[in-house]
PDBQT receptor file of N, H, CA, C and O in Angstrom, charges set to zero:
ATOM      1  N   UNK A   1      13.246   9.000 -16.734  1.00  0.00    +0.000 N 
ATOM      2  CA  UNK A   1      12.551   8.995 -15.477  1.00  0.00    +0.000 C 
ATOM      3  C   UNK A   1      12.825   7.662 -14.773  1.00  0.00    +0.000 C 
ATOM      4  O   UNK A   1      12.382   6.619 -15.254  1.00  0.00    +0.000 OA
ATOM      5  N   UNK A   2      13.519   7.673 -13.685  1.00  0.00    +0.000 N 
ATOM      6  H   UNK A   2      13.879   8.521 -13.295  1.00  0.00    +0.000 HD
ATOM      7  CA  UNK A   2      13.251   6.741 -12.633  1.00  0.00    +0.000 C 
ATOM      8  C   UNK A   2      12.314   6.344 -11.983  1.00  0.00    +0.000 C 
ATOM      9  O   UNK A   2      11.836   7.030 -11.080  1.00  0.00    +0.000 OA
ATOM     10  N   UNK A   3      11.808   5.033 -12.336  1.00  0.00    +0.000 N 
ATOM     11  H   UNK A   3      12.196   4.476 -13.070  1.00  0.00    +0.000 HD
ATOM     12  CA  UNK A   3      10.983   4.413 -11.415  1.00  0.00    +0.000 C 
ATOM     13  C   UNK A   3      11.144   2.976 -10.327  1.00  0.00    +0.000 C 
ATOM     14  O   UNK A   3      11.811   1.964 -10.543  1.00  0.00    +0.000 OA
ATOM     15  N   UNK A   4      10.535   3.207  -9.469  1.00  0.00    +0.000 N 
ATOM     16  H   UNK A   4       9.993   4.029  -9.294  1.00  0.00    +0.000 HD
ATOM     17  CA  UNK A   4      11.271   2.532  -8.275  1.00  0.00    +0.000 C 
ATOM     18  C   UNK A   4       9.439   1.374  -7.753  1.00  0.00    +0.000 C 
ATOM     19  O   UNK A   4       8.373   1.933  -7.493  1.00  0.00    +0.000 OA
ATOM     20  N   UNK A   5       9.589   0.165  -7.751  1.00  0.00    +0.000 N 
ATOM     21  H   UNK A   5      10.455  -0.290  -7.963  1.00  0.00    +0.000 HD
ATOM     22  CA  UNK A   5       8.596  -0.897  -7.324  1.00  0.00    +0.000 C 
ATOM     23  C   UNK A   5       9.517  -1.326  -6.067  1.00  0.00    +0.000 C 
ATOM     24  O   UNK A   5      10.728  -1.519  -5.959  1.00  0.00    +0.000 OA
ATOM     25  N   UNK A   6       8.223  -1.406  -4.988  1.00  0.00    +0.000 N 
ATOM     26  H   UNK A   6       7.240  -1.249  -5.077  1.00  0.00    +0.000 HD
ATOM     27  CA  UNK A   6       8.326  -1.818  -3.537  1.00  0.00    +0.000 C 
ATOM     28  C   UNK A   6       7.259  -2.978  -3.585  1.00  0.00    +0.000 C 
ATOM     29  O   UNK A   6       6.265  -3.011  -4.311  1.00  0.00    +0.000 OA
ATOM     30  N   UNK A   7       7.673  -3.948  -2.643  1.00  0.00    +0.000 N 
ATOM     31  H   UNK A   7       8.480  -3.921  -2.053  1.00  0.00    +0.000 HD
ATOM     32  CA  UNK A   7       6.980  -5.076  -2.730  1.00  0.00    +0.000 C 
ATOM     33  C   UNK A   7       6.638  -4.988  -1.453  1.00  0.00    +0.000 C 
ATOM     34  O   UNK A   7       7.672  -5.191  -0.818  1.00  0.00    +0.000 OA
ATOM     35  N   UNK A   8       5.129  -4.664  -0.211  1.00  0.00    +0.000 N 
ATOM     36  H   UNK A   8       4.288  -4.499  -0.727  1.00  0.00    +0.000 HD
ATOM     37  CA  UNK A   8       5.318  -4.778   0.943  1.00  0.00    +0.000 C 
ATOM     38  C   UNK A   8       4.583  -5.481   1.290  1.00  0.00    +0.000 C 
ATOM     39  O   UNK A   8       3.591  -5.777   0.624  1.00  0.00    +0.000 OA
ATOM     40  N   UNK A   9       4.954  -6.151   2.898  1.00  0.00    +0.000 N 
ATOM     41  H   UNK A   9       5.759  -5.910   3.439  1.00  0.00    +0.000 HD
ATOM     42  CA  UNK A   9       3.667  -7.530   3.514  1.00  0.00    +0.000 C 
ATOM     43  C   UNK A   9       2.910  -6.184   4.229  1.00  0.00    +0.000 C 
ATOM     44  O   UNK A   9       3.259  -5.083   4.655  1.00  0.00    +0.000 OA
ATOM     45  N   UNK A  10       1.771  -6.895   4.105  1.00  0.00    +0.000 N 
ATOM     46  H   UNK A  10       1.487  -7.789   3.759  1.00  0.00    +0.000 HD
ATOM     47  CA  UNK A  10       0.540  -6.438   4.977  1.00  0.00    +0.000 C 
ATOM     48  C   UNK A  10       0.246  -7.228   5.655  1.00  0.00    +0.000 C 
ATOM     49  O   UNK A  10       0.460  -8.376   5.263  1.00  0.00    +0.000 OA
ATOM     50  N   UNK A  11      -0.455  -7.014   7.149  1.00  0.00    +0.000 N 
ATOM     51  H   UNK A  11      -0.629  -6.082   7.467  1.00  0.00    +0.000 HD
ATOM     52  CA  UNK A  11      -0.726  -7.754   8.083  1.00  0.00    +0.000 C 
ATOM     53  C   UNK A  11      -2.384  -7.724   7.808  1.00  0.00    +0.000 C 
ATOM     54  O   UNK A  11      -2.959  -8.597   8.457  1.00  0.00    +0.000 OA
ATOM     55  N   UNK A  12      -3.077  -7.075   7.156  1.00  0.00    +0.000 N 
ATOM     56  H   UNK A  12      -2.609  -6.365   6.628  1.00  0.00    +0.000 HD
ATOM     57  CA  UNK A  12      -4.302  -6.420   7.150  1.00  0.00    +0.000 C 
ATOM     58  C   UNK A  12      -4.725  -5.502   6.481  1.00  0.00    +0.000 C 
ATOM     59  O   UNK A  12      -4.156  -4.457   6.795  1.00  0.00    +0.000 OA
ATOM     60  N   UNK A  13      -5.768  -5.323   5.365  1.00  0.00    +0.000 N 
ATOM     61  H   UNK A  13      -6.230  -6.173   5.110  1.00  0.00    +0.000 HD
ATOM     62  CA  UNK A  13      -6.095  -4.312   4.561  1.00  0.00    +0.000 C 
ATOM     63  C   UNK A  13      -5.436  -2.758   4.999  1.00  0.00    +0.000 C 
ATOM     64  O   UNK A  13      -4.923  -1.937   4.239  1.00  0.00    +0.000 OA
ATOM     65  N   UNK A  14      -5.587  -2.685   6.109  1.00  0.00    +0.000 N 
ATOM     66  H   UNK A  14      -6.004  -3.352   6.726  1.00  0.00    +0.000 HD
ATOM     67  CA  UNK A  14      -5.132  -0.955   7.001  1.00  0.00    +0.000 C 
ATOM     68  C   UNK A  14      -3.822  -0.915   7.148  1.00  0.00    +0.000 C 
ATOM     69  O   UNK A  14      -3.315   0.121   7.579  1.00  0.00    +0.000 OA
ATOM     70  N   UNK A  15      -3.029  -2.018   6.823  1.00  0.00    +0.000 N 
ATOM     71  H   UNK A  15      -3.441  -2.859   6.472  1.00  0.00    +0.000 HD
ATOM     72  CA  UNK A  15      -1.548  -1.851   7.772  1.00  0.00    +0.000 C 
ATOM     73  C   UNK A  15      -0.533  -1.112   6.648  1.00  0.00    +0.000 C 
ATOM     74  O   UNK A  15      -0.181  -1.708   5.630  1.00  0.00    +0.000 OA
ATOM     75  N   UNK A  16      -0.199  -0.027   6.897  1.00  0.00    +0.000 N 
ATOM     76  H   UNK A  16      -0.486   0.457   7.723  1.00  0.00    +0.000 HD
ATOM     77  CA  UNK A  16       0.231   0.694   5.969  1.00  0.00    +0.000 C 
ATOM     78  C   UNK A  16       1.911   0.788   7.013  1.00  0.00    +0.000 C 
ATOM     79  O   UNK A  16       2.737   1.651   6.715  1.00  0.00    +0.000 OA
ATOM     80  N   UNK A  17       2.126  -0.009   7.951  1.00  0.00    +0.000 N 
ATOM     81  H   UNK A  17       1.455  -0.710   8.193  1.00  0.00    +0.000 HD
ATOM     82  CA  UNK A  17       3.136   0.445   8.350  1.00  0.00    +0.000 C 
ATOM     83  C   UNK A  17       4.902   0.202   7.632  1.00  0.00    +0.000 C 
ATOM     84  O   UNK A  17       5.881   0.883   7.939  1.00  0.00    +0.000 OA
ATOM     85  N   UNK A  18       4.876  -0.806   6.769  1.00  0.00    +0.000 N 
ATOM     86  H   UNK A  18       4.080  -1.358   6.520  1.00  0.00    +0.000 HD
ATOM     87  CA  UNK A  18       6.157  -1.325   5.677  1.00  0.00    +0.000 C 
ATOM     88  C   UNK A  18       6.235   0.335   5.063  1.00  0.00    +0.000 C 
ATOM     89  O   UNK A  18       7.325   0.897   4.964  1.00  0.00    +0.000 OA
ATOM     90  N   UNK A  19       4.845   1.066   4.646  1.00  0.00    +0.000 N 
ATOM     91  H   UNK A  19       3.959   0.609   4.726  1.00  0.00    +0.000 HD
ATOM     92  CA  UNK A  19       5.216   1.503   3.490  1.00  0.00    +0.000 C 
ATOM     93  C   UNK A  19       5.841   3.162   4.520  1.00  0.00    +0.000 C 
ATOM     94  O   UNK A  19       6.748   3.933   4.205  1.00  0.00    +0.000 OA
ATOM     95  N   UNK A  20       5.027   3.198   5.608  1.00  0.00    +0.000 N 
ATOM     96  H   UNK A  20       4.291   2.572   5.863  1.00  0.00    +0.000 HD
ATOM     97  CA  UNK A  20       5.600   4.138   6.648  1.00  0.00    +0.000 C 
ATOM     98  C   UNK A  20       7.193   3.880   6.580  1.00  0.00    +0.000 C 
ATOM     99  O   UNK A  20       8.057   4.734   6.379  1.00  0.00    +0.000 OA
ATOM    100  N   UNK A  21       7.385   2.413   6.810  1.00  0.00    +0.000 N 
ATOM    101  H   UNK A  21       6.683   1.719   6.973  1.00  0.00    +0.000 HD
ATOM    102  CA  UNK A  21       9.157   2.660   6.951  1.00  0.00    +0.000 C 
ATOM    103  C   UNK A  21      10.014   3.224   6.251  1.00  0.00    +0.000 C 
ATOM    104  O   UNK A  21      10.950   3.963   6.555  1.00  0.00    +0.000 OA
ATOM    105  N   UNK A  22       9.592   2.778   5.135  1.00  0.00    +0.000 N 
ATOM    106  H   UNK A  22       8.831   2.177   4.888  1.00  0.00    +0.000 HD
ATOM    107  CA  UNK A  22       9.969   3.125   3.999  1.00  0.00    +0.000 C 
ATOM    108  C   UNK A  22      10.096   4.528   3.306  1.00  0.00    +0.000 C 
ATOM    109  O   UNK A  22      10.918   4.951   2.493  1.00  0.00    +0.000 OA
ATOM    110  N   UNK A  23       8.801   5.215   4.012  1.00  0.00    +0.000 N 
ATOM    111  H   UNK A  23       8.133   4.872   4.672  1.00  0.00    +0.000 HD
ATOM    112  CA  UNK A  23       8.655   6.723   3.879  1.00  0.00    +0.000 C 
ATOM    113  C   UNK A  23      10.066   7.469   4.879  1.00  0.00    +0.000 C 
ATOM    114  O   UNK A  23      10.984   8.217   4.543  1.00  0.00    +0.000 OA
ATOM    115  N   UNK A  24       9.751   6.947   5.988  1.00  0.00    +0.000 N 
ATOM    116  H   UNK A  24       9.005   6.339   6.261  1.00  0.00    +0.000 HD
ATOM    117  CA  UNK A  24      10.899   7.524   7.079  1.00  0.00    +0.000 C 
ATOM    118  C   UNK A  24      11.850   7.422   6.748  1.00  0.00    +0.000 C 
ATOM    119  O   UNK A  24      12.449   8.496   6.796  1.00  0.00    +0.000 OA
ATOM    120  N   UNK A  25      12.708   6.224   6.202  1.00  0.00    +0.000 N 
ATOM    121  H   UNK A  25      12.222   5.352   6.163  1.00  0.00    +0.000 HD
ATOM    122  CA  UNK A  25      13.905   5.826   5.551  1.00  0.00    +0.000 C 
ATOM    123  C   UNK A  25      14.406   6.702   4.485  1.00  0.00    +0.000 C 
ATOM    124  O   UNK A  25      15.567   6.710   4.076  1.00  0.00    +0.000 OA
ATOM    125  N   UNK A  26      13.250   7.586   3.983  1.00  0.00    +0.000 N 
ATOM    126  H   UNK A  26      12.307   7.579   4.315  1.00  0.00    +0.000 HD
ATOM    127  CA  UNK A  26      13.746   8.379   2.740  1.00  0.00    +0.000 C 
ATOM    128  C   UNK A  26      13.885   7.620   1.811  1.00  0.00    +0.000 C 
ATOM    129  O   UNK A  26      14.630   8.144   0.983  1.00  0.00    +0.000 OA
ATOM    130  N   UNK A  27      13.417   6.243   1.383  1.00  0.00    +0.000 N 
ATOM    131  H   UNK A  27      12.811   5.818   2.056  1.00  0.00    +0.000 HD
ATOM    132  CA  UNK A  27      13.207   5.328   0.358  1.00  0.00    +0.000 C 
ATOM    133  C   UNK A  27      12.567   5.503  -0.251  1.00  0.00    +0.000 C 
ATOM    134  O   UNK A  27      12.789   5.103  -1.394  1.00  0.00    +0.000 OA
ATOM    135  N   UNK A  28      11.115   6.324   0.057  1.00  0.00    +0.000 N 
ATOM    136  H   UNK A  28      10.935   6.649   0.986  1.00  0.00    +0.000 HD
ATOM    137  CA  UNK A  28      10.140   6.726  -0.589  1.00  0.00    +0.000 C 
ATOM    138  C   UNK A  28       9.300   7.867  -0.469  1.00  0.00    +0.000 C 
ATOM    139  O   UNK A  28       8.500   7.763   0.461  1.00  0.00    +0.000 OA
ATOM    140  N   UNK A  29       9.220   9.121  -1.240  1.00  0.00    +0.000 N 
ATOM    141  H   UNK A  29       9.870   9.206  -1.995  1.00  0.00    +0.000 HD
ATOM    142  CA  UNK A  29       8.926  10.208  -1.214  1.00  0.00    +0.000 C 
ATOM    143  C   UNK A  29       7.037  10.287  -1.646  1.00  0.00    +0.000 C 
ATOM    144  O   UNK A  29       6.415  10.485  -2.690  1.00  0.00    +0.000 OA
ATOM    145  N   UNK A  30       6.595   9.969   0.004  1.00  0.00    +0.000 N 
ATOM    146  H   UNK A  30       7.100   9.808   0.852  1.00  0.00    +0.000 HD
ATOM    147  CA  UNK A  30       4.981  10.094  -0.598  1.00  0.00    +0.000 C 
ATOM    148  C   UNK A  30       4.229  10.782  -1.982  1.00  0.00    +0.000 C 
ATOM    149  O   UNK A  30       3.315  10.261  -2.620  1.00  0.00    +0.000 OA
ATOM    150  N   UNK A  31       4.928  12.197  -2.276  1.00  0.00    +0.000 N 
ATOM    151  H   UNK A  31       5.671  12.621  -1.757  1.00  0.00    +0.000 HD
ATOM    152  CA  UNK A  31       4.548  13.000  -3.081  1.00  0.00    +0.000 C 
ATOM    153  C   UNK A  31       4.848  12.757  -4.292  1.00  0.00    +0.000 C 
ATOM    154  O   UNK A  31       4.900  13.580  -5.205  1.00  0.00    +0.000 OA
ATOM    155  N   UNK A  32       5.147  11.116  -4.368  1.00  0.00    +0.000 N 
ATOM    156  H   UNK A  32       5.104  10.447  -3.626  1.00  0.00    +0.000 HD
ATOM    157  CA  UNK A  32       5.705  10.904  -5.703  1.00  0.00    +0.000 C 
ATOM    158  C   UNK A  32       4.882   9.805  -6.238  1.00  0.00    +0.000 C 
ATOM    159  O   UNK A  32       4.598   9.580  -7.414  1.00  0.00    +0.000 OA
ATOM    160  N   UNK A  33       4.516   9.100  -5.077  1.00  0.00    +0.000 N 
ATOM    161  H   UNK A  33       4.747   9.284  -4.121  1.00  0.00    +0.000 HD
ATOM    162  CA  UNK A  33       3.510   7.807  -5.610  1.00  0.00    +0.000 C 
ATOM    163  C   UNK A  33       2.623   7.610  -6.610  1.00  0.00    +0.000 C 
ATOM    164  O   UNK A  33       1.474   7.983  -6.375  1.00  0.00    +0.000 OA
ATOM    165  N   UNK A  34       2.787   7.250  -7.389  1.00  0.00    +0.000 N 
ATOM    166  H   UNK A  34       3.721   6.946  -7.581  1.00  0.00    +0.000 HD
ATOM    167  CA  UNK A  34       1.536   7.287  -8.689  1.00  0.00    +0.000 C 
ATOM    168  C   UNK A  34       0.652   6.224  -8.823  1.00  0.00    +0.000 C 
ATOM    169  O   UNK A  34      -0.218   6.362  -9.683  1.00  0.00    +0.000 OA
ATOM    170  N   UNK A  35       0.675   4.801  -7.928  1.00  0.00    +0.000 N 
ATOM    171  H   UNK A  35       1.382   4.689  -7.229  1.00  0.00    +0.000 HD
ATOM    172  CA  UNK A  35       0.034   3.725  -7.772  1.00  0.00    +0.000 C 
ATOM    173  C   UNK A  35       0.386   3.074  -6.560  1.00  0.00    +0.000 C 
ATOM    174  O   UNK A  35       1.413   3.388  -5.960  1.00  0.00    +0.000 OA
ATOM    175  N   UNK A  36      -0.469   2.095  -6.109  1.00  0.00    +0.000 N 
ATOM    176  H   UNK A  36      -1.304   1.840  -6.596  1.00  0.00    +0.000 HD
ATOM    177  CA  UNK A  36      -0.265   1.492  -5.351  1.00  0.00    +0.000 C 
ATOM    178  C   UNK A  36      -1.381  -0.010  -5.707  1.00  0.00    +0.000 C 
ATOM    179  O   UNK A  36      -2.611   0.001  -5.762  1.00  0.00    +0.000 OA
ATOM    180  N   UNK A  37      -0.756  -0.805  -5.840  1.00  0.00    +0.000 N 
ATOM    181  H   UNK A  37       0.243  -0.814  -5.795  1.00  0.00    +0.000 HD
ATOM    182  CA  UNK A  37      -1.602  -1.713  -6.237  1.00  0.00    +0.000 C 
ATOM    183  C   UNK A  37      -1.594  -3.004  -4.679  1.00  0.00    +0.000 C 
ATOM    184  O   UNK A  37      -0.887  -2.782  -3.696  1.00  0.00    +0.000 OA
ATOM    185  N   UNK A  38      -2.558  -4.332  -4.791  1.00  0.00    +0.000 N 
ATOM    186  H   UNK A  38      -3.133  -4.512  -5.589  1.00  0.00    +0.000 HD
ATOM    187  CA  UNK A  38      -2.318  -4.917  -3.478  1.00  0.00    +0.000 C 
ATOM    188  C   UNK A  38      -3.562  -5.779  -4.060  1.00  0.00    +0.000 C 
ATOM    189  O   UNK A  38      -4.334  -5.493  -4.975  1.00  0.00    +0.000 OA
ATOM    190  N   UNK A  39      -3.507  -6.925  -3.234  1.00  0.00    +0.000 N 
ATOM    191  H   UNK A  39      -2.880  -7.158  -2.490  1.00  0.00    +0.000 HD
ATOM    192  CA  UNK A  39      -4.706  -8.089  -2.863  1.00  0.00    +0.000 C 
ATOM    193  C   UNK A  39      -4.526  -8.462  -1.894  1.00  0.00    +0.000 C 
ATOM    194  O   UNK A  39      -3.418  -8.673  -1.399  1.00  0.00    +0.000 OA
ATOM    195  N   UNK A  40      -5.911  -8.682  -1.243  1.00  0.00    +0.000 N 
ATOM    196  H   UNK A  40      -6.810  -8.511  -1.645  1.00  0.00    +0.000 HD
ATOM    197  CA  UNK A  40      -5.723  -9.176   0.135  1.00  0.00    +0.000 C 
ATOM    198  C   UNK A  40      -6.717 -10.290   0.534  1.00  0.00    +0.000 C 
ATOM    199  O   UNK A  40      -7.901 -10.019   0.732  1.00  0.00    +0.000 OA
ATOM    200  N   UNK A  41      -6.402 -11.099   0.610  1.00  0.00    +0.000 N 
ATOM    201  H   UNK A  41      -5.440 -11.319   0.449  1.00  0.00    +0.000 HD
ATOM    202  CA  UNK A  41      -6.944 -12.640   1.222  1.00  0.00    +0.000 C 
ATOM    203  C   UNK A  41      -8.568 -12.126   0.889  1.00  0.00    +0.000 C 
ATOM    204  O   UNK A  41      -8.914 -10.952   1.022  1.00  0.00    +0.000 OA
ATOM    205  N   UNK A  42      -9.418 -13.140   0.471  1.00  0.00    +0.000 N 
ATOM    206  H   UNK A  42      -9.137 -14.094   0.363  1.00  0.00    +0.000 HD
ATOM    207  CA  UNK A  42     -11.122 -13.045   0.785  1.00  0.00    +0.000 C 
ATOM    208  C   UNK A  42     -11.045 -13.730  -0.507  1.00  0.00    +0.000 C 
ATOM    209  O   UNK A  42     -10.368 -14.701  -0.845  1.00  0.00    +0.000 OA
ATOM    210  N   UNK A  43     -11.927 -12.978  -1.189  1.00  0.00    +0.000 N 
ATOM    211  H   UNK A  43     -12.477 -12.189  -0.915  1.00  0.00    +0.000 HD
ATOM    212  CA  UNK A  43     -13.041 -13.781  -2.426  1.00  0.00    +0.000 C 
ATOM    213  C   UNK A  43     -12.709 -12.910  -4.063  1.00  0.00    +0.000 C 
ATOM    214  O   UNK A  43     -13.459 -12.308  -4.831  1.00  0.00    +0.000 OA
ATOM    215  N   UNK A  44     -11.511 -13.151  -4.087  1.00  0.00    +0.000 N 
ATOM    216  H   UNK A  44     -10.901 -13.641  -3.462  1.00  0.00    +0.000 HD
ATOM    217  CA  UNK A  44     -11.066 -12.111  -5.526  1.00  0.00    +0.000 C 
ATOM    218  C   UNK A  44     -11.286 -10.905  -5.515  1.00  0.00    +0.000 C 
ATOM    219  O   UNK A  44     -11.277 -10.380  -6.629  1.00  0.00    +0.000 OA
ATOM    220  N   UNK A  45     -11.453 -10.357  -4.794  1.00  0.00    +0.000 N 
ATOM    221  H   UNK A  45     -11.461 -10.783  -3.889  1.00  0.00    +0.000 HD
ATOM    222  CA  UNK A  45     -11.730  -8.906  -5.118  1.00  0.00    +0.000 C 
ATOM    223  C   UNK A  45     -13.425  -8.377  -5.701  1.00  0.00    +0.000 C 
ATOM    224  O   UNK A  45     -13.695  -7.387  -6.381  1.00  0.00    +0.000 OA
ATOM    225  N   UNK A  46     -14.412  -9.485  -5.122  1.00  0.00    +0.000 N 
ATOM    226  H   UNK A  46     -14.193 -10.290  -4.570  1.00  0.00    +0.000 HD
ATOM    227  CA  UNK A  46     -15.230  -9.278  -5.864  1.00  0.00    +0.000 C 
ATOM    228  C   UNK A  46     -16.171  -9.078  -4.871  1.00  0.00    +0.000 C 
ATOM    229  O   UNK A  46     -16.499 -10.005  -4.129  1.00  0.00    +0.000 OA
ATOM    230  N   UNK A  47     -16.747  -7.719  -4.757  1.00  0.00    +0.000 N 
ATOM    231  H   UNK A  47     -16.481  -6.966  -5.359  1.00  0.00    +0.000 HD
ATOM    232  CA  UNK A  47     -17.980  -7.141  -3.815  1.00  0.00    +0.000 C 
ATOM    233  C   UNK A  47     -17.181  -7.347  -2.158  1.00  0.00    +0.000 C 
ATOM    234  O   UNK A  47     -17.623  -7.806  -1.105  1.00  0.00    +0.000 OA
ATOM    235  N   UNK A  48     -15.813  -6.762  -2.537  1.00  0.00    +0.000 N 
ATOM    236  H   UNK A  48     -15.454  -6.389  -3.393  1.00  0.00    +0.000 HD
ATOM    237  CA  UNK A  48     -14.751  -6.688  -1.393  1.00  0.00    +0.000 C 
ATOM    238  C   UNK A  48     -14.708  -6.001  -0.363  1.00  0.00    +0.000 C 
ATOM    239  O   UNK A  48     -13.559  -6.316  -0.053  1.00  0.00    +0.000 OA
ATOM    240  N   UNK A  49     -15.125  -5.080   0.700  1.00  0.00    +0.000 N 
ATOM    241  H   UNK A  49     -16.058  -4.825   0.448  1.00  0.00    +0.000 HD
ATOM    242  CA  UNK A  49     -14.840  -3.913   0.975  1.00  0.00    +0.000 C 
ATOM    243  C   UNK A  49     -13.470  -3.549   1.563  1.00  0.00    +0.000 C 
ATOM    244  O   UNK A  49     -13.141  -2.465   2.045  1.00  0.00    +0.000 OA
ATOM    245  N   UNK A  50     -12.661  -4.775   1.416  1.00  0.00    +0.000 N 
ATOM    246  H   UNK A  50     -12.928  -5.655   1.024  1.00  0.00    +0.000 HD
ATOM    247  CA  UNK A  50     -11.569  -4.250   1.646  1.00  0.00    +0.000 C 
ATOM    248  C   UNK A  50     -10.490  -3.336   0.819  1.00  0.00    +0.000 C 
ATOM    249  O   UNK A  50      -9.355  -3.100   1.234  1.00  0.00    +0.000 OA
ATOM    250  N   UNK A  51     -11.063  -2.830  -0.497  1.00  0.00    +0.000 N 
ATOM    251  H   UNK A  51     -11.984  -3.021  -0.834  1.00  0.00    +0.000 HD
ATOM    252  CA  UNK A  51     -10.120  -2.432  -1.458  1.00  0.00    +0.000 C 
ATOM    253  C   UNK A  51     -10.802  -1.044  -0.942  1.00  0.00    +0.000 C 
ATOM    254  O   UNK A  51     -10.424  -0.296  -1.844  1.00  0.00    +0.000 OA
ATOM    255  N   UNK A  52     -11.488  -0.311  -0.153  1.00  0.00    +0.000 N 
ATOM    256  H   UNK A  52     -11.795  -0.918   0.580  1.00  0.00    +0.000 HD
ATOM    257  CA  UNK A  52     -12.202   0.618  -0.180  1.00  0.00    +0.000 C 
ATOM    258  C   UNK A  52     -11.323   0.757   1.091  1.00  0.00    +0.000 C 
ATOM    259  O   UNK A  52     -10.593   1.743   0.992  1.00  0.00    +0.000 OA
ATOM    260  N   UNK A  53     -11.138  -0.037   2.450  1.00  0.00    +0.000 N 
ATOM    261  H   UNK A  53     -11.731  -0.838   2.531  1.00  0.00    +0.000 HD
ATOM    262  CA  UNK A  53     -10.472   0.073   3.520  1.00  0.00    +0.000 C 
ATOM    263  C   UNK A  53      -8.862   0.098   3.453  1.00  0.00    +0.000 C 
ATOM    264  O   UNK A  53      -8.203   0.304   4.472  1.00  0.00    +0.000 OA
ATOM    265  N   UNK A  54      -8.216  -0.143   2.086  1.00  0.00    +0.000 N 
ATOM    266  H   UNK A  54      -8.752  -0.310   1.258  1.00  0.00    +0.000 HD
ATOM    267  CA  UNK A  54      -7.074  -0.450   1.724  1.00  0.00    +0.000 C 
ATOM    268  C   UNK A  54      -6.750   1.281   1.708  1.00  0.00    +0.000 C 
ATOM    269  O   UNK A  54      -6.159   2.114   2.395  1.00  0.00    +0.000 OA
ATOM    270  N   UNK A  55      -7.455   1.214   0.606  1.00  0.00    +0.000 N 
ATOM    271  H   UNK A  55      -7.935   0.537   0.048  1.00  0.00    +0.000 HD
ATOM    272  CA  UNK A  55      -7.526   2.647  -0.481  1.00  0.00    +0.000 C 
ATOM    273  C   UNK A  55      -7.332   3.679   0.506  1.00  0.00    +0.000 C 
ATOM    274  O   UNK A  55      -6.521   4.594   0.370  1.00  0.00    +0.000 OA
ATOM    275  N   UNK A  56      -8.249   3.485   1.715  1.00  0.00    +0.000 N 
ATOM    276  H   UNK A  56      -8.908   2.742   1.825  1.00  0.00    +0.000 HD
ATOM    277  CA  UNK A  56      -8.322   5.032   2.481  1.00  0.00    +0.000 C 
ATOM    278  C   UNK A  56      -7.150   4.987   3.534  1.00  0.00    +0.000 C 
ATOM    279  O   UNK A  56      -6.623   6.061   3.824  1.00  0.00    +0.000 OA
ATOM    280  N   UNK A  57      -6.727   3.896   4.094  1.00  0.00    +0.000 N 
ATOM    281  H   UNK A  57      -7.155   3.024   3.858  1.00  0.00    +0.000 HD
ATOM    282  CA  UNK A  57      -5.460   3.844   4.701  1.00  0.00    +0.000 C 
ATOM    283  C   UNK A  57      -4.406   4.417   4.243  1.00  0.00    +0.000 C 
ATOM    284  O   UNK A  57      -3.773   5.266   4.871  1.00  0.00    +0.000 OA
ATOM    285  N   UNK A  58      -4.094   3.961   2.991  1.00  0.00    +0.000 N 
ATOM    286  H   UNK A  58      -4.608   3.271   2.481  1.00  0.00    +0.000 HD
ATOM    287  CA  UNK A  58      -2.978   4.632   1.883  1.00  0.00    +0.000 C 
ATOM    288  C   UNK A  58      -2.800   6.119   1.629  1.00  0.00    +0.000 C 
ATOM    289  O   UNK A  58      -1.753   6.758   1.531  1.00  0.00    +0.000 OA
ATOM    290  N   UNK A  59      -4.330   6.609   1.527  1.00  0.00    +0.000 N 
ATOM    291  H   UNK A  59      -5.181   6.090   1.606  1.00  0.00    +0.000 HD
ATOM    292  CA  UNK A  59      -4.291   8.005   1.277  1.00  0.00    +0.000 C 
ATOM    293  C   UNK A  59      -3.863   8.459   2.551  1.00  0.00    +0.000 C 
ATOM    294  O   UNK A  59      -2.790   9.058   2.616  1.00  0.00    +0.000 OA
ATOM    295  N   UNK A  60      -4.469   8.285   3.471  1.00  0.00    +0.000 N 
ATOM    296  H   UNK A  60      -5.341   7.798   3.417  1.00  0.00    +0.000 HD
ATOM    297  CA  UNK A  60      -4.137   9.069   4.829  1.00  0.00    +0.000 C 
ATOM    298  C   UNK A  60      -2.654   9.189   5.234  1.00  0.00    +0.000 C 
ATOM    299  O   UNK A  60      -2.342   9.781   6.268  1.00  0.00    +0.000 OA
TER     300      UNK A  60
């Protein structure tokens, strides 16, 4: 099994647009994603709500 790691900048918990390019490009086949991991600037991840604003961007 091939597996393929993308490293993308975010401008902002929501900015899902790197991983859009990437989708369009045919680089990356949404229906294949099995993780998506990320941190984003604040206080460790601790009582964050941005991993909740991350999370739902991604899915959509």
């Amino acid at each position: 099994m091939k597996i393929d790691v993308f490293k993308i900048e975010m401008s902002a918990p929501d900015d899902v647009r790197e991983l859009k390019k990437l989708i369009d490009a045919g680089e990356v086949d949404p229906g294949e994603i099995i993780a998506v991991l990320g941190k984003t600037e604040g206080n460790g991840c601790v009582n964050d709500f941005t991993r909740a604003l991350s999370t739902v961007s991604f899915r959509s």
